[in-house]
PDB file of C-alpha atoms (C1' of nucleotides) in Angstrom:
ATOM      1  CA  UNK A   1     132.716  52.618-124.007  1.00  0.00           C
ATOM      2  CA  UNK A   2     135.502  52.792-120.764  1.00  0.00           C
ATOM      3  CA  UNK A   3     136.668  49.411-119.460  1.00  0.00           C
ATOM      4  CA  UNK A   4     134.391  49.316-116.512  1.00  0.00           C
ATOM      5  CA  UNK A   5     131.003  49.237-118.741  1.00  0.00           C
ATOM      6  CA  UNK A   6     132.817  46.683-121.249  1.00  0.00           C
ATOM      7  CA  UNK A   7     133.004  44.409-117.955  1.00  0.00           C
ATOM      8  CA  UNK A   8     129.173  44.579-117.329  1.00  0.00           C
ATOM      9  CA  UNK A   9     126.881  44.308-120.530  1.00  0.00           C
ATOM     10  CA  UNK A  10     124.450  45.825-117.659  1.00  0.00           C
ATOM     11  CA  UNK A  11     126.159  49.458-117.536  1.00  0.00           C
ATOM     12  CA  UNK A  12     127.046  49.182-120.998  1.00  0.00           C
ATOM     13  CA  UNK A  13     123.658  49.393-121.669  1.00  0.00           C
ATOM     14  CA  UNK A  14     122.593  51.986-119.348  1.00  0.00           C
ATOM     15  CA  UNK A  15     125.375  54.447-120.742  1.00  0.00           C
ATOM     16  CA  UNK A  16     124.325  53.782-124.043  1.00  0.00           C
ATOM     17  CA  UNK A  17     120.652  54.637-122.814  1.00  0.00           C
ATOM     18  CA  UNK A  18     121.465  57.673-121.314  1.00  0.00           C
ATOM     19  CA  UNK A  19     123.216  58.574-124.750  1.00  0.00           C
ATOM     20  CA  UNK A  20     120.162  58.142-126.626  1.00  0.00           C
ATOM     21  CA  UNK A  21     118.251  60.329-124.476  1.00  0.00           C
ATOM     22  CA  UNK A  22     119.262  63.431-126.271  1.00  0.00           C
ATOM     23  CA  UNK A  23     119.281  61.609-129.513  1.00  0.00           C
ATOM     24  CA  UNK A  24     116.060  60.226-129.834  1.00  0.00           C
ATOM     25  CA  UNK A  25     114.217  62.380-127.199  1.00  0.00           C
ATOM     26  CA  UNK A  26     112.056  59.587-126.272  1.00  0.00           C
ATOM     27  CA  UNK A  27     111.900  60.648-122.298  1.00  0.00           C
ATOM     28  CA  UNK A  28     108.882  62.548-121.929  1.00  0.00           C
ATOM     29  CA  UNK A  29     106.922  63.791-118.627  1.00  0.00           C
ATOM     30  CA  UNK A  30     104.197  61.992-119.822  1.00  0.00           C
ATOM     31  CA  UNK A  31     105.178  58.372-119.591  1.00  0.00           C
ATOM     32  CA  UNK A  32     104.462  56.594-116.706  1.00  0.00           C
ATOM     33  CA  UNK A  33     106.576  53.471-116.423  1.00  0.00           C
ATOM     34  CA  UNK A  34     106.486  50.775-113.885  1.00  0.00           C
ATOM     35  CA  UNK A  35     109.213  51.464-110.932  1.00  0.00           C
ATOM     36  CA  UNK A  36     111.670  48.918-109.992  1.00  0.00           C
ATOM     37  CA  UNK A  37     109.927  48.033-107.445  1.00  0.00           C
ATOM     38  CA  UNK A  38     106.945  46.149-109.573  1.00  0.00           C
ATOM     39  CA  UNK A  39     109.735  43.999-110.743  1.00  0.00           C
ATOM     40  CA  UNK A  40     111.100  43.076-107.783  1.00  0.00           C
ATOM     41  CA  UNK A  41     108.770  40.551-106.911  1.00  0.00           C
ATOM     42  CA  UNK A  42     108.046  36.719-107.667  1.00  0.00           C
ATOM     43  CA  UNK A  43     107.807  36.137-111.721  1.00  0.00           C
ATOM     44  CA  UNK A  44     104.315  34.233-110.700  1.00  0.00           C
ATOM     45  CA  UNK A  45     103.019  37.740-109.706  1.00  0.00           C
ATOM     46  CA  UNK A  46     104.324  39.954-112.212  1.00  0.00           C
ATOM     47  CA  UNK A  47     103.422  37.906-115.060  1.00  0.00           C
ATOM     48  CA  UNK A  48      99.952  38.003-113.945  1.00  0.00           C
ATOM     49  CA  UNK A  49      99.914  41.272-113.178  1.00  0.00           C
ATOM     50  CA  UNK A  50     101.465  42.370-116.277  1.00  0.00           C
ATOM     51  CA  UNK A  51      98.474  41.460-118.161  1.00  0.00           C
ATOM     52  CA  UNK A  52      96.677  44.762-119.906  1.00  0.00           C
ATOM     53  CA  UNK A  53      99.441  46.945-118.605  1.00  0.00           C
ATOM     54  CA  UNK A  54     100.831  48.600-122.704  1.00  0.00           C
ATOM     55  CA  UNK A  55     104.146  47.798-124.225  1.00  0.00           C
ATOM     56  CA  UNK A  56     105.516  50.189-125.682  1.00  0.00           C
ATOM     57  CA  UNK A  57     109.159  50.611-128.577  1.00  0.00           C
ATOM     58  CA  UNK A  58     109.735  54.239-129.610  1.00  0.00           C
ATOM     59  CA  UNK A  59     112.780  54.042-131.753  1.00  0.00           C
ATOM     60  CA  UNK A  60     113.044  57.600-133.853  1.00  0.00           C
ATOM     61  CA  UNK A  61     109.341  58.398-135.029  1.00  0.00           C
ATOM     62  CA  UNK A  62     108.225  55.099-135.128  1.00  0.00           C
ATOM     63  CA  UNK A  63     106.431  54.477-131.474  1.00  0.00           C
ATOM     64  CA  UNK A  64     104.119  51.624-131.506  1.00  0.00           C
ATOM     65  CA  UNK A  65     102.405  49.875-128.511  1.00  0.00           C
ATOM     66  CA  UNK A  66     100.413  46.894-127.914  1.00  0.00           C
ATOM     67  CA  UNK A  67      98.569  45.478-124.634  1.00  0.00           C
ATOM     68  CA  UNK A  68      99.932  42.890-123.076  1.00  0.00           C
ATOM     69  CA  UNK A  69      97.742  39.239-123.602  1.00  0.00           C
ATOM     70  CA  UNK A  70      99.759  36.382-122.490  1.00  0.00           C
ATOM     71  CA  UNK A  71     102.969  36.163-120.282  1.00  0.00           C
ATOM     72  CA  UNK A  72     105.404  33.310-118.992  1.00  0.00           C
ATOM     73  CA  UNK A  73     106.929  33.106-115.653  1.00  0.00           C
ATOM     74  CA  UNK A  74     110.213  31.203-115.142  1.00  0.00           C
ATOM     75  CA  UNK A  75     111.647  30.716-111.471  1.00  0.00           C
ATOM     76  CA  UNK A  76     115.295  30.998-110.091  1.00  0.00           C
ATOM     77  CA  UNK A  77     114.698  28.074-108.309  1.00  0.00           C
ATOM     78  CA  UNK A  78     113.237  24.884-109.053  1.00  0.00           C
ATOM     79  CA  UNK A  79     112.799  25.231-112.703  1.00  0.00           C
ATOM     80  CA  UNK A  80     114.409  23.355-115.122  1.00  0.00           C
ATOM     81  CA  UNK A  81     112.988  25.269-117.949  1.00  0.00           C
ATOM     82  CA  UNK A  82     114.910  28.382-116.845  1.00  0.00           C
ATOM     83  CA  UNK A  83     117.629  29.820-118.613  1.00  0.00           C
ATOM     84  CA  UNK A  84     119.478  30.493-115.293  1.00  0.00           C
ATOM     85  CA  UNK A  85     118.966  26.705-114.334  1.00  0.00           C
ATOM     86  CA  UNK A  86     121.990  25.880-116.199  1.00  0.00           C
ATOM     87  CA  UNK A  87     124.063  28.902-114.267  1.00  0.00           C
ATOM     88  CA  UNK A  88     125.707  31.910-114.884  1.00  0.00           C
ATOM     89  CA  UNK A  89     127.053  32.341-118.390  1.00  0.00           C
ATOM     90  CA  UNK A  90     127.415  35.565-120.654  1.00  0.00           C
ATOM     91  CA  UNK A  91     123.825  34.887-122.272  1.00  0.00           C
ATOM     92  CA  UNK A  92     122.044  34.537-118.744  1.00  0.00           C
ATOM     93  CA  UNK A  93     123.795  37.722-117.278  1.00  0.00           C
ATOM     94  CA  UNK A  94     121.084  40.035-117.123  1.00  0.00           C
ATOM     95  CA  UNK A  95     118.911  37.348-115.009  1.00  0.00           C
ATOM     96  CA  UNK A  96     121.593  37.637-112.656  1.00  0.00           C
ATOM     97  CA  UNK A  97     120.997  41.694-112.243  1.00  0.00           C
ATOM     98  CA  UNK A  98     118.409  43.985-110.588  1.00  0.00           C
ATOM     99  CA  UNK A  99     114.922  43.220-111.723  1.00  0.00           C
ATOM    100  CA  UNK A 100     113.436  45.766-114.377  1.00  0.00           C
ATOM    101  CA  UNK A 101     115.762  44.964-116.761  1.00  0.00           C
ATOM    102  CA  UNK A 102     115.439  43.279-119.944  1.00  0.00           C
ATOM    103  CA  UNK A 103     116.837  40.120-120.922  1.00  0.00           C
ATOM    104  CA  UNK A 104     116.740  39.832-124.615  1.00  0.00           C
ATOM    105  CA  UNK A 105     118.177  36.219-126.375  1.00  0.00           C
ATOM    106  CA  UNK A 106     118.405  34.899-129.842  1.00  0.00           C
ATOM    107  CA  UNK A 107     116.860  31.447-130.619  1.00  0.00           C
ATOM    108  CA  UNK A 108     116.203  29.713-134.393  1.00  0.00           C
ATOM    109  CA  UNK A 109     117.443  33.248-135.635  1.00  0.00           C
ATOM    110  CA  UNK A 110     114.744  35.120-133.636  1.00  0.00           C
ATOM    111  CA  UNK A 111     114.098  37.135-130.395  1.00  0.00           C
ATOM    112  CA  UNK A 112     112.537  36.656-127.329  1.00  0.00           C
ATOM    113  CA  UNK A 113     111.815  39.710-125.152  1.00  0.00           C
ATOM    114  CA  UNK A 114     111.829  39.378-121.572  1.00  0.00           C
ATOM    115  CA  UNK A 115     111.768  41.274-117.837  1.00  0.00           C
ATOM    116  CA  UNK A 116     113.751  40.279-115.124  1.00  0.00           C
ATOM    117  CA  UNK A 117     112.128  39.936-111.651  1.00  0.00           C
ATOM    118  CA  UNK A 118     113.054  39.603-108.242  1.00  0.00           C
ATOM    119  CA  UNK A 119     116.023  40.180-106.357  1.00  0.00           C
ATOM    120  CA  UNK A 120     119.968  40.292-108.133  1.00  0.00           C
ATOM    121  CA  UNK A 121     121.409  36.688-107.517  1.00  0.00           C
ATOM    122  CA  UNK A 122     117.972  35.743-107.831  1.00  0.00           C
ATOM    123  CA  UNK A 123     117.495  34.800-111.568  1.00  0.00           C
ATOM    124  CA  UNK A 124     113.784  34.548-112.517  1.00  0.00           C
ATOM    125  CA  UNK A 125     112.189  36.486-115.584  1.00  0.00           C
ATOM    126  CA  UNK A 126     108.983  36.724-117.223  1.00  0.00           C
ATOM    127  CA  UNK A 127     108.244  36.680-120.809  1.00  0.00           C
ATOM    128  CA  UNK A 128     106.357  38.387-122.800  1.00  0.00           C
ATOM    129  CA  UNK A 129     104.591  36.004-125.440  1.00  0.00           C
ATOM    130  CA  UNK A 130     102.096  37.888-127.088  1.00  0.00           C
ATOM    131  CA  UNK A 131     100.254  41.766-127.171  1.00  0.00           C
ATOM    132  CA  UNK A 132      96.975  42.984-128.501  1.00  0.00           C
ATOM    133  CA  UNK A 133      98.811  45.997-131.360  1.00  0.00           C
ATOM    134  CA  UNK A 134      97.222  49.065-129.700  1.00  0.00           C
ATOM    135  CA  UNK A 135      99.171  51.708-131.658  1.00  0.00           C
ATOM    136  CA  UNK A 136     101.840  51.703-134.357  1.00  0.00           C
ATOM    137  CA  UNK A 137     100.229  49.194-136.200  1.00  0.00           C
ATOM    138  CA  UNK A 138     102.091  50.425-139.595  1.00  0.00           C
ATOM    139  CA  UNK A 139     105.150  50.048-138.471  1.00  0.00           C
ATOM    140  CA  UNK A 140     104.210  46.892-137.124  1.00  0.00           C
ATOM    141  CA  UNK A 141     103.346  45.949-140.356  1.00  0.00           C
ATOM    142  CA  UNK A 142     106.642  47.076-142.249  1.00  0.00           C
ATOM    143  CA  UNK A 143     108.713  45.322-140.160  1.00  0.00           C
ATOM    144  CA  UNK A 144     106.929  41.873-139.883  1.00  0.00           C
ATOM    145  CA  UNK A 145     106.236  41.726-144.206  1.00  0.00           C
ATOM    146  CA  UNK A 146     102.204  40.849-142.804  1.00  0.00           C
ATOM    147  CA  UNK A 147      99.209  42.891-142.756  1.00  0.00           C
ATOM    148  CA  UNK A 148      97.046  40.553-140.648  1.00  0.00           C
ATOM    149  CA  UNK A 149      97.202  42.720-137.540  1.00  0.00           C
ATOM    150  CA  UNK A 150      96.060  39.378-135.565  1.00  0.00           C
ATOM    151  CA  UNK A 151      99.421  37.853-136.402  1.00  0.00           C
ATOM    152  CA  UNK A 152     101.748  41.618-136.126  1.00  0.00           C
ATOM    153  CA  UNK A 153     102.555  40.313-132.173  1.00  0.00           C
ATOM    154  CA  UNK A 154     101.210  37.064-131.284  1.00  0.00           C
ATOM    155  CA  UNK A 155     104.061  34.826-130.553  1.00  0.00           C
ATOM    156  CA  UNK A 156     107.368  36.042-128.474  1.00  0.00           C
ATOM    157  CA  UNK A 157     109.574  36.564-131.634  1.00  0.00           C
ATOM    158  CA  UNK A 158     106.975  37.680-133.338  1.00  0.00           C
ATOM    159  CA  UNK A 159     106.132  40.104-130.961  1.00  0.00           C
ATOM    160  CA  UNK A 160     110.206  40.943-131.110  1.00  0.00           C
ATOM    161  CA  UNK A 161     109.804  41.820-134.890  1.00  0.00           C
ATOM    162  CA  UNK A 162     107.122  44.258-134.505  1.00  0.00           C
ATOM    163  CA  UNK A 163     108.534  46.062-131.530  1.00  0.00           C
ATOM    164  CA  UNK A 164     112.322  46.140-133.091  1.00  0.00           C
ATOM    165  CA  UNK A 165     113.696  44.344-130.161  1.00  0.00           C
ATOM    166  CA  UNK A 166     116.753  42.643-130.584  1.00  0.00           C
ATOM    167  CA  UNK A 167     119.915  41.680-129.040  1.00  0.00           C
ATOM    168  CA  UNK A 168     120.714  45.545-128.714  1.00  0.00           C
ATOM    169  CA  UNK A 169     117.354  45.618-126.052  1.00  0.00           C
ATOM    170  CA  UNK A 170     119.438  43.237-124.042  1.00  0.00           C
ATOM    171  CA  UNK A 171     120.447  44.761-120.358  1.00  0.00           C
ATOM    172  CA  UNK A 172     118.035  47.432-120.869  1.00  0.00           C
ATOM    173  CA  UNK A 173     116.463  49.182-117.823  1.00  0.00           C
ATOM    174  CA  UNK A 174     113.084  49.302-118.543  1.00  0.00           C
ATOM    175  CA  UNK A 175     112.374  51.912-115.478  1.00  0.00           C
ATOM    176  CA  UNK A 176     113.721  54.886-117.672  1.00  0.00           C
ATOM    177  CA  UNK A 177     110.921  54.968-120.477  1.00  0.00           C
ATOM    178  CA  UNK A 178     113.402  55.064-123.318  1.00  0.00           C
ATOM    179  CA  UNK A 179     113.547  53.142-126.115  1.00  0.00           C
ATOM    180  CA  UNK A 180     111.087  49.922-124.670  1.00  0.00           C
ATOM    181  CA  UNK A 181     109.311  50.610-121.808  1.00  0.00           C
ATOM    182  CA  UNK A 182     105.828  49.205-120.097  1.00  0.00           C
ATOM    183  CA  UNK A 183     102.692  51.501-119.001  1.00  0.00           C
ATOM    184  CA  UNK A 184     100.118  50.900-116.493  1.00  0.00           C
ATOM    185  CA  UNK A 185      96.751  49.703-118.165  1.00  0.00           C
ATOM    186  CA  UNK A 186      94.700  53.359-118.843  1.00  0.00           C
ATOM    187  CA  UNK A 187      91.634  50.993-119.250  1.00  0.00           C
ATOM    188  CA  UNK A 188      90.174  48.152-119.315  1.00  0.00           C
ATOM    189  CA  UNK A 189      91.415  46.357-116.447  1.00  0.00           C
ATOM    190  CA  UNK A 190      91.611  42.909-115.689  1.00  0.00           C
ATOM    191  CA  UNK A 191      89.851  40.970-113.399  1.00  0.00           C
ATOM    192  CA  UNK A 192      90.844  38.333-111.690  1.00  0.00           C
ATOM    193  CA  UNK A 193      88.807  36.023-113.429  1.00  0.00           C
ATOM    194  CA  UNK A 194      89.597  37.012-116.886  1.00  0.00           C
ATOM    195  CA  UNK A 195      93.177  35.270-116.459  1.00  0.00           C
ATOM    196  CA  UNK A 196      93.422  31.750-117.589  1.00  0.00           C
ATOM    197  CA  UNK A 197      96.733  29.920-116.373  1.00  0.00           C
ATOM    198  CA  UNK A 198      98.146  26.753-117.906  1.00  0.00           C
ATOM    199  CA  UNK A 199     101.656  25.193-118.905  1.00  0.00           C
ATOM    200  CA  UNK A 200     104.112  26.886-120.892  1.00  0.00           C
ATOM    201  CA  UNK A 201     104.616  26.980-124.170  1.00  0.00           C
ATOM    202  CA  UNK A 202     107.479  25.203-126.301  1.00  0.00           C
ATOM    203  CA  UNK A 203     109.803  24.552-122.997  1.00  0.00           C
ATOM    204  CA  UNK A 204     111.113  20.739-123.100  1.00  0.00           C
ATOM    205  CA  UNK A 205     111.580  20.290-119.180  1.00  0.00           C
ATOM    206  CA  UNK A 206     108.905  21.331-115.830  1.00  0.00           C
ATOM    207  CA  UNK A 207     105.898  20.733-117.710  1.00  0.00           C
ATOM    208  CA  UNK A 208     104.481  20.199-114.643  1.00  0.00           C
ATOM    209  CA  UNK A 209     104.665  23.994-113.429  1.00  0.00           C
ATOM    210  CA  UNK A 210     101.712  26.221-114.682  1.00  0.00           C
ATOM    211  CA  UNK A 211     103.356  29.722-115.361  1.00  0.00           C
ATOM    212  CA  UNK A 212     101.793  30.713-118.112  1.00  0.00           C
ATOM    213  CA  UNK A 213      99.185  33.356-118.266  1.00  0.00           C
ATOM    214  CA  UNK A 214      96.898  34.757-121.155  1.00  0.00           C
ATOM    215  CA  UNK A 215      93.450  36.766-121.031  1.00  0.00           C
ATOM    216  CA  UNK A 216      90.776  34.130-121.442  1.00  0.00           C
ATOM    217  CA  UNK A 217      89.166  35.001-124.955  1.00  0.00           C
ATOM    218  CA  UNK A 218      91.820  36.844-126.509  1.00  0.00           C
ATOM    219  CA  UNK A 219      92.115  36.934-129.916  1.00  0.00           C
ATOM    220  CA  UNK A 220      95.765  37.563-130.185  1.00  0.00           C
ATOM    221  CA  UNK A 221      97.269  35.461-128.125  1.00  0.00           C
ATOM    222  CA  UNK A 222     100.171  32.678-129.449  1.00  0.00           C
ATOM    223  CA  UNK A 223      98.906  29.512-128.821  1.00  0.00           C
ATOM    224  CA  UNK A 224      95.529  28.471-129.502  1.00  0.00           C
ATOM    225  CA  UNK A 225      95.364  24.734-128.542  1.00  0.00           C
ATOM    226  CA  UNK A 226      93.349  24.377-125.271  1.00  0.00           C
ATOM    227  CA  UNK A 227      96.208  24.075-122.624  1.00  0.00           C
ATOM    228  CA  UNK A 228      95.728  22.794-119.718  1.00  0.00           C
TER     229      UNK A 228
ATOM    230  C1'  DT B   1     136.655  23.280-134.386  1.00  0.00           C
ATOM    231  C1'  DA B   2     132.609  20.314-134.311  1.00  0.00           C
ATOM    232  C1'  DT B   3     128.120  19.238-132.816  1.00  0.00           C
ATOM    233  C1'  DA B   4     123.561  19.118-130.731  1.00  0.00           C
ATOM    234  C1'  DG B   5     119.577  21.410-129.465  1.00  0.00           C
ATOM    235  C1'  DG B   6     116.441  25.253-128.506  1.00  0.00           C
ATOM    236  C1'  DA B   7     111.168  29.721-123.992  1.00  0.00           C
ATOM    237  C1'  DT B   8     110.121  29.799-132.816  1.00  0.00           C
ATOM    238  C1'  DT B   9     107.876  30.671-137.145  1.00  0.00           C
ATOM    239  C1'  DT B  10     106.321  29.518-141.539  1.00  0.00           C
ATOM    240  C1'  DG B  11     104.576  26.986-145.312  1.00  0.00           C
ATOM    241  C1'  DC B  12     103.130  22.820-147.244  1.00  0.00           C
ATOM    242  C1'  DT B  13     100.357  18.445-147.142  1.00  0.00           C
TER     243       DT B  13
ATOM    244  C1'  DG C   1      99.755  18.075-138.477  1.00  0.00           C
ATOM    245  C1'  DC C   2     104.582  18.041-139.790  1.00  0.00           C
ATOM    246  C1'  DA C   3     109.019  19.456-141.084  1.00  0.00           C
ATOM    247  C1'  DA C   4     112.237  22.777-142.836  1.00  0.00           C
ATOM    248  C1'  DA C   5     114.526  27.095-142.093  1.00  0.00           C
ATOM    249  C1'  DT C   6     117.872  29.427-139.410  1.00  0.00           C
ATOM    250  C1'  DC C   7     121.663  30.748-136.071  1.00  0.00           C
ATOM    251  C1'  DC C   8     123.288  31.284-131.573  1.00  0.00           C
ATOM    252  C1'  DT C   9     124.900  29.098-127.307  1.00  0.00           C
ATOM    253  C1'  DA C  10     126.930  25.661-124.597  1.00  0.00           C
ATOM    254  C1'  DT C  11     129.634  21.634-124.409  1.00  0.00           C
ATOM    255  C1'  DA C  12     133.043  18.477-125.737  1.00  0.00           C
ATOM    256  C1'  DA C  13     137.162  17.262-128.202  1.00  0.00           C
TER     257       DA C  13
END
DNA sequence: TATAGGATTTGCT
DNA sequence: GCAAATCCTATAA
């Protein structure tokens, strides 16, 4: 790793992606990711959109993929529940970056997976919370110690677990299909009035904004109180 | 160096 | 329903 990728965890990561390539072989014709230009858009949009569309981990053999059930949006302006609210530190980095990328952070020991949106100086994400295991599921199971597949992915560090996302995801441009990557749905699309939107989950501050977005009637997604 | 708190999960009552 | 587990980050001293 030269000095100019130590400066930015962002190219550091990309290098390191473009290493793997050869290694792990996990670029194939056949993967259609989403372009950068899906992610550059408000977090509102893409985390409604997002729903159905597959995520997908391919680290050596081991490729598993799940559809996407419930998302979070969180804003670059005007939302206190943001990590980017508080400014630019090391952790928040990413946010700061092109959209398409993921931002990946540690919290109570776990990992939360997320995609950065919009524009760069415009910090707004969206996160995944919970997928539907499509494919994979025995890997799944290995690496979260439960067979229940209703409880492999449901939850954002639980989700992290399955999918071997961790701190090492962090920076990662999700436009090359290598390593973590998301697909457009193949099937079973959803409509409009299959989304459900309430408050988000866990956050202490701007309970007031209603970012969150699940498929009404899933089984798998993390929190089943009613929210409003 | 110390401390408080968090976009969580799990198990126990 | 509640609280412990667990550890990283930011902030203050």
């Amino acid at each position: 790793v030269d000095a100019k990728s130590r400066s930015s965890p962002i190219r550091a990561r990309q290098l390191r992606a473009g290493r793997s390539k050869s290694v792990r072989g996990t670029s194939r014709p056949g993967i259609r990711t989403l372009d950068r230009s899906y992610f550059q858009r408000p977090p509102a949009v893409v985390a409604r959109e997002l729903l159905g569309h597959l995520l997908v981990s391919q680290v050596g053999r081991a490729r598993v993929a799940g559809r996407i059930v419930e998302t979070e949006g969180y804003l670059a302006e005007g939302d206190s529940a943001c990590h980017a609210a508080r400014g630019r530190t090391p952790k928040t980095e990413v946010m700061f970056g092109p959209p398409g990328m993921a931002y990946v952070y540690p919290i109570h020991a776990k990992y939360c997976f997320n995609v950065v949106t919009e524009d760069v100086d415009h910090p707004s994400a969206v996160l995944i919370r919970a997928v539907e295991p499509i494919e994979g599921i025995r890997w799944m199971q290995r690496r979260r110690g439960f067979l229940d597949v209703r409880n492999l992915a449901r939850g954002p560090a639980r989700l992290c677990q399955a999918f071997s996302i961790d701190r090492s995801v962090n920076g990662l441009d999700l436009t090359l299909g290598q390593t973590v990557w998301i697909e457009p749905p193949s099937a079973r699309i959803v409509r409009p009035g299959d989304v459900q939107v309430t408050r988000r989950v866990g956050v202490t501050s701007a309970h007031e904004l209603k970012l969150r977005f699940v498929i009404a009637g899933s089984r798998f997604v993390s929190d089943l109180k009613k929210r409003r």
